[in-house]
Amino acid sequence: MRIFNHNIVAIVALAALAITTTSCFKDEPLNAECDIEKAWIHADNLNEMFYSATDTLVTVFSTDTKIVFTMRDDADITAIAPQFTITDGATITPANGSVQDFSKGPVTYTVTSQDGKWSRHYTVECNRLARFTTEVWNFDFEHFELDPLYHQFYVWHNTLPDGSLGDDWATGNLGFRLSKSFAKANEFPTVVLEQGYDGHGVLLTTRETGPLGMSQGMPIASGNMFLGKFNVAMALRETLKATEFGIPFEQKPVRLSGYYQYHPGDMFIDKNFNEIPGRIDAGDIYSVLYLNHDEEGNPTVLYGDNVLSSDLIVAVARVNDIKETNGEWIYFDVEFEYKSDIDIDLLASRGYNLTLVFSSSIKGASFEGAIGSQLKVDKVRLTCETKE
Amino acid sequence: MKRHISSVLAIAVALSAWCIEPVGTPSQTAGLKGDLMAATLSADDDNDKDKKHDDDNHDDLKNLKKFYHNLEGYGRLGYSIGGTAPLGIPAEIRKLNKFILQPNVSFGIDGIKPVSKNWGILVGIHFENKAMHIDATVKNYHIKFTQGGQTLEGMFTGHNDSHAVQWMFTIPIQATYKISNKWRLKFGPYFSYLTSANFDGFAYDGYLREGDPTGAKVFLGHTDEERGNYDFKDDIRRCQWGMGVGVDYFFTRRFGVYADLNWGLSGFFKGSFKTLDQTLFPIYGTIGIAYKIK
């Protein structure tokens, strides 16, 4: 009987131990994020406000701090009520859907996280854009600054035909930063070329991403620059989806010209960082015009994996054989080759996207190229058809 | 108290003798050991330089034999289950998806010196692995991916797969209380030295906010190249200590089973390691079989 009692004591002791080791899960913490994920404007008189329905909705990336609605140049923007999709539980001021007067300039919205510990500021603006009928678009790479988020790498602004600055140039620098978070501005793949053909140019260099990039299957990063957006959210998961090529374009491009210099790096490597002896890297310069809606009318964008192969492509202008130039500026001038006729009405309603792409390694999208390959570009001209 | 400490030391000495000798029947082992000691001491006698020294040795031998008389020895073979985890699961860890059993063998020997009818002192040496492999769902969890000196740090929401390995020598020093001939309770500290250790894993199927919750949002996928890997091997503390409690149950004179709980009180990582917000403590339970050698 005594032994039985001792058994009880031991069992109780063991049970007590078991209980102390079992911890309970706590209640879910409140959300700490405070993003605007989408912004849109509901307009009853859509055609008086926007050139296209697609322009009423802006998808906001996590790295964006500026939300721009492109509107007709004669739109009344004194009483606009933008609406936002924000992180669950977060709050926004001014209130979501409140009427604002955008004629006085951008309006700053503040989003505060559900847990109250974090907040982000966004500027929202309604950019009334005239229809451009310019014959020649100039891309001179003279307007650049350090990125607004990290103040670490360069970003560029394009000059619009009316002289205002656009935010249409994108690079993969933000993605490169994930592997080399301490890189200096001039150590990124896409940097300012101090002495271009005329003033500043842009210098694209294929860089090694180091052990971290290698572990993600991206041992190199080619220098790239393109008209479009870089979505860093996809940079590690589906890298080719990070480059969203193209901006709405209302004119019919006919030729692409400019100046480049190219120098291939010494050692060509593949995705697994194996050297491929005898293979010489090449640069790439091209422009693509494509339909920005699929057959069902859904907005579509071309990515790194289909920018030159999609069925939506209408025209391509590509500079062939970008090889060693021995330090000389080479003039290029290529025509757009049209695969199908262009629909003028669709063009006017912003139904086409145009991109312009420069890359220091032609196979850079699949992480093949030579470390140190350099492409210098300057004074690029896009000639469009003008209505006679 | 002083006597008890010297007993502990003496048990340790005796244990080290077991480590290098084959295990015979208890009487054989004791006899063999006594002969060995005597042989060693008689070798000293040949030098015959200091008679007093011999006398001392003789007394020592007597004491040792006396000490040895009621010393109990046990061999143990067990299996451990547990985790190297924060005390109290932080709210950022939402769900444990998988707990994969690891080759956590533990084997070793203990000596118990009875100091009264019921009480005794246990000293042992065990070699054991305290490994862990878990998959958890986390929310806004501070994480740092490392690869060859490069890092990517931020707040992660998604799945986290962690794997720890800790091979170590452990010395338990415990008070024992004999409830009956069958049952014994044990309680006391242990000290461990890790001979090999690892802590690595990956975050997957989720997203990282680089830096803080307002930083760039980067999705992580499922494949080897789409996820974020980390390895904190270099930040693991080599020496650990903690408190152990346990119970032995002998169903025959020689064979028994035991259950121990070893609760780490020293952080798993070095103090300089700041990547994880919580301090991790190795907390493992062991069950196994015990054999009374002597």
Short mmCIF file of C-alpha atoms in Angstrom, two decimals, chain A residues 135-310:
data_model
loop_
_atom_site.label_atom_id
_atom_site.label_comp_id
_atom_site.label_asym_id
_atom_site.label_seq_id
_atom_site.Cartn_x
_atom_site.Cartn_y
_atom_site.Cartn_z
CA GLU A 135 7.73 63.25 -82.80
CA VAL A 136 10.89 62.48 -80.88
CA TRP A 137 11.10 61.44 -77.25
CA ASN A 138 14.48 62.17 -75.65
CA PHE A 139 16.05 59.96 -73.03
CA ASP A 140 19.20 61.66 -71.78
CA PHE A 141 19.62 60.26 -68.24
CA GLU A 142 20.35 63.66 -66.76
CA HIS A 143 17.82 63.49 -63.91
CA PHE A 144 18.76 61.12 -61.14
CA GLU A 145 18.86 61.03 -57.37
CA LEU A 146 19.35 58.54 -54.56
CA ASP A 147 16.29 56.36 -53.97
CA PRO A 148 13.79 57.93 -51.56
CA LEU A 149 13.48 54.87 -49.32
CA TYR A 150 17.07 53.93 -48.50
CA HIS A 151 19.10 56.81 -50.02
CA GLN A 152 21.48 54.15 -51.22
CA PHE A 153 21.24 53.62 -54.98
CA TYR A 154 20.37 55.74 -57.99
CA VAL A 155 16.94 56.20 -59.47
CA TRP A 156 16.23 58.12 -62.65
CA HIS A 157 13.46 60.37 -63.88
CA ASN A 158 12.55 60.58 -67.54
CA THR A 159 11.81 63.93 -69.12
CA LEU A 160 8.34 64.09 -70.57
CA PRO A 161 7.75 66.07 -73.76
CA ASP A 162 6.24 68.95 -71.76
CA GLY A 163 9.44 69.20 -69.75
CA SER A 164 8.04 67.66 -66.56
CA LEU A 165 9.76 64.71 -64.94
CA GLY A 166 8.28 61.24 -64.95
CA ASP A 167 8.89 58.20 -62.74
CA ASP A 168 8.96 55.70 -65.55
CA TRP A 169 12.55 54.44 -65.39
CA ALA A 170 13.06 51.33 -63.28
CA THR A 171 16.14 49.26 -62.48
CA GLY A 172 16.90 46.05 -60.64
CA ASN A 173 18.98 47.94 -58.07
CA LEU A 174 16.34 47.36 -55.40
CA GLY A 175 16.60 43.62 -55.96
CA PHE A 176 20.40 43.71 -55.86
CA ARG A 177 20.15 45.43 -52.52
CA LEU A 178 18.54 42.32 -50.99
CA SER A 179 21.78 40.42 -51.46
CA LYS A 180 24.16 43.29 -50.81
CA SER A 181 22.40 45.50 -48.33
CA PHE A 182 25.51 47.56 -47.61
CA ALA A 183 26.52 48.28 -51.21
CA LYS A 184 27.36 51.89 -52.03
CA ALA A 185 25.61 53.77 -54.84
CA ASN A 186 28.41 53.07 -57.31
CA GLU A 187 28.58 49.38 -56.45
CA PHE A 188 25.07 48.70 -57.76
CA PRO A 189 24.51 47.21 -61.22
CA THR A 190 22.92 50.38 -62.60
CA VAL A 191 24.78 53.60 -61.87
CA VAL A 192 25.28 57.11 -63.19
CA LEU A 193 27.84 57.45 -65.97
CA GLU A 194 29.56 60.73 -65.24
CA GLN A 195 30.84 61.22 -68.77
CA GLY A 196 28.28 59.99 -71.21
CA TYR A 197 28.14 60.73 -74.89
CA ASP A 198 26.58 64.05 -73.99
CA GLY A 199 26.43 65.00 -70.33
CA HIS A 200 25.57 62.10 -68.05
CA GLY A 201 24.77 58.68 -69.34
CA VAL A 202 23.87 55.43 -67.67
CA LEU A 203 26.36 52.68 -66.86
CA LEU A 204 25.12 49.10 -66.52
CA THR A 205 27.45 46.49 -65.05
CA THR A 206 26.90 42.78 -64.50
CA ARG A 207 27.73 42.21 -60.85
CA GLU A 208 28.33 39.27 -58.60
CA THR A 209 25.64 39.03 -55.93
CA GLY A 210 27.79 37.05 -53.50
CA PRO A 211 26.93 34.07 -51.29
CA LEU A 212 23.43 35.25 -50.44
CA GLY A 213 22.47 35.79 -54.07
CA MET A 214 24.10 32.48 -54.98
CA SER A 215 21.99 30.64 -52.41
CA GLN A 216 18.92 32.12 -54.05
CA GLY A 217 20.05 30.83 -57.44
CA MET A 218 21.02 34.31 -58.60
CA PRO A 219 24.81 34.43 -58.64
CA ILE A 220 24.90 37.50 -60.87
CA ALA A 221 22.82 40.59 -61.46
CA SER A 222 23.07 42.20 -64.84
CA GLY A 223 22.81 45.95 -64.96
CA ASN A 224 19.41 46.80 -66.32
CA MET A 225 17.21 49.80 -66.87
CA PHE A 226 13.75 49.82 -68.37
CA LEU A 227 10.53 51.73 -68.71
CA GLY A 228 8.21 50.06 -66.23
CA LYS A 229 8.27 49.10 -62.58
CA PHE A 230 10.43 46.86 -60.47
CA ASN A 231 8.38 44.81 -58.03
CA VAL A 232 10.81 43.77 -55.33
CA ALA A 233 8.15 41.52 -53.76
CA MET A 234 8.88 38.97 -56.47
CA ALA A 235 12.65 39.37 -56.47
CA LEU A 236 13.34 36.16 -54.53
CA ARG A 237 10.36 33.99 -55.36
CA GLU A 238 9.75 34.45 -59.08
CA THR A 239 12.52 36.77 -60.05
CA LEU A 240 11.45 37.20 -63.66
CA LYS A 241 8.13 38.54 -62.41
CA ALA A 242 9.90 41.38 -60.60
CA THR A 243 10.51 43.29 -63.82
CA GLU A 244 7.18 44.69 -64.97
CA PHE A 245 7.92 46.10 -68.37
CA GLY A 246 6.09 48.94 -70.02
CA ILE A 247 4.18 52.14 -69.45
CA PRO A 248 0.99 53.18 -71.24
CA PHE A 249 1.96 54.86 -74.50
CA GLU A 250 -0.31 56.71 -76.88
CA GLN A 251 1.87 57.12 -79.93
CA LYS A 252 3.09 54.81 -82.63
CA PRO A 253 6.85 54.35 -82.31
CA VAL A 254 8.82 53.91 -85.52
CA ARG A 255 12.50 53.98 -84.65
CA LEU A 256 14.90 53.79 -81.77
CA SER A 257 18.32 55.38 -81.86
CA GLY A 258 21.11 56.37 -79.51
CA TYR A 259 24.68 55.69 -78.47
CA TYR A 260 26.27 52.80 -76.62
CA GLN A 261 29.60 51.36 -75.60
CA TYR A 262 30.07 47.74 -74.64
CA HIS A 263 32.77 45.72 -72.97
CA PRO A 264 32.13 42.05 -72.13
CA GLY A 265 33.44 40.70 -68.81
CA ASP A 266 36.21 38.11 -68.81
CA MET A 267 34.55 35.03 -67.42
CA PHE A 268 31.14 33.91 -68.60
CA ILE A 269 29.27 31.98 -65.92
CA ASP A 270 25.99 30.12 -65.82
CA LYS A 271 23.23 30.06 -63.22
CA ASN A 272 25.23 27.66 -61.05
CA PHE A 273 28.32 29.85 -61.16
CA ASN A 274 30.13 27.45 -63.50
CA GLU A 275 32.44 29.03 -66.02
CA ILE A 276 31.54 28.47 -69.66
CA PRO A 277 34.87 28.75 -71.48
CA GLY A 278 34.87 30.50 -74.80
CA ARG A 279 31.47 32.10 -74.41
CA ILE A 280 31.46 35.87 -74.73
CA ASP A 281 28.84 38.07 -73.18
CA ALA A 282 26.76 40.56 -75.17
CA GLY A 283 24.64 43.54 -74.25
CA ASP A 284 21.01 44.13 -75.15
CA ILE A 285 18.99 47.17 -76.17
CA TYR A 286 15.41 46.88 -77.33
CA SER A 287 11.99 48.42 -77.25
CA VAL A 288 8.67 46.59 -77.28
CA LEU A 289 5.15 47.86 -77.89
CA TYR A 290 2.41 45.51 -76.66
CA LEU A 291 -1.30 45.31 -75.95
CA ASN A 292 -1.82 45.95 -72.26
CA HIS A 293 -5.03 43.93 -72.06
CA ASP A 294 -5.59 40.27 -72.74
CA GLU A 295 -8.48 38.89 -74.82
CA GLU A 296 -10.85 39.10 -71.86
CA GLY A 297 -9.94 42.72 -71.34
CA ASN A 298 -7.89 42.17 -68.17
CA PRO A 299 -4.95 44.51 -67.68
CA THR A 300 -1.73 42.71 -68.56
CA VAL A 301 1.92 43.51 -68.14
CA LEU A 302 4.91 41.75 -69.66
CA TYR A 303 7.62 40.32 -67.43
CA GLY A 304 11.18 39.13 -67.76
CA ASP A 305 10.03 35.77 -69.07
CA ASN A 306 7.80 36.98 -71.90
CA VAL A 307 8.77 40.54 -72.79
CA LEU A 308 10.17 39.34 -76.12
CA SER A 309 7.90 36.35 -76.69
CA SER A 310 4.35 37.25 -75.66
#
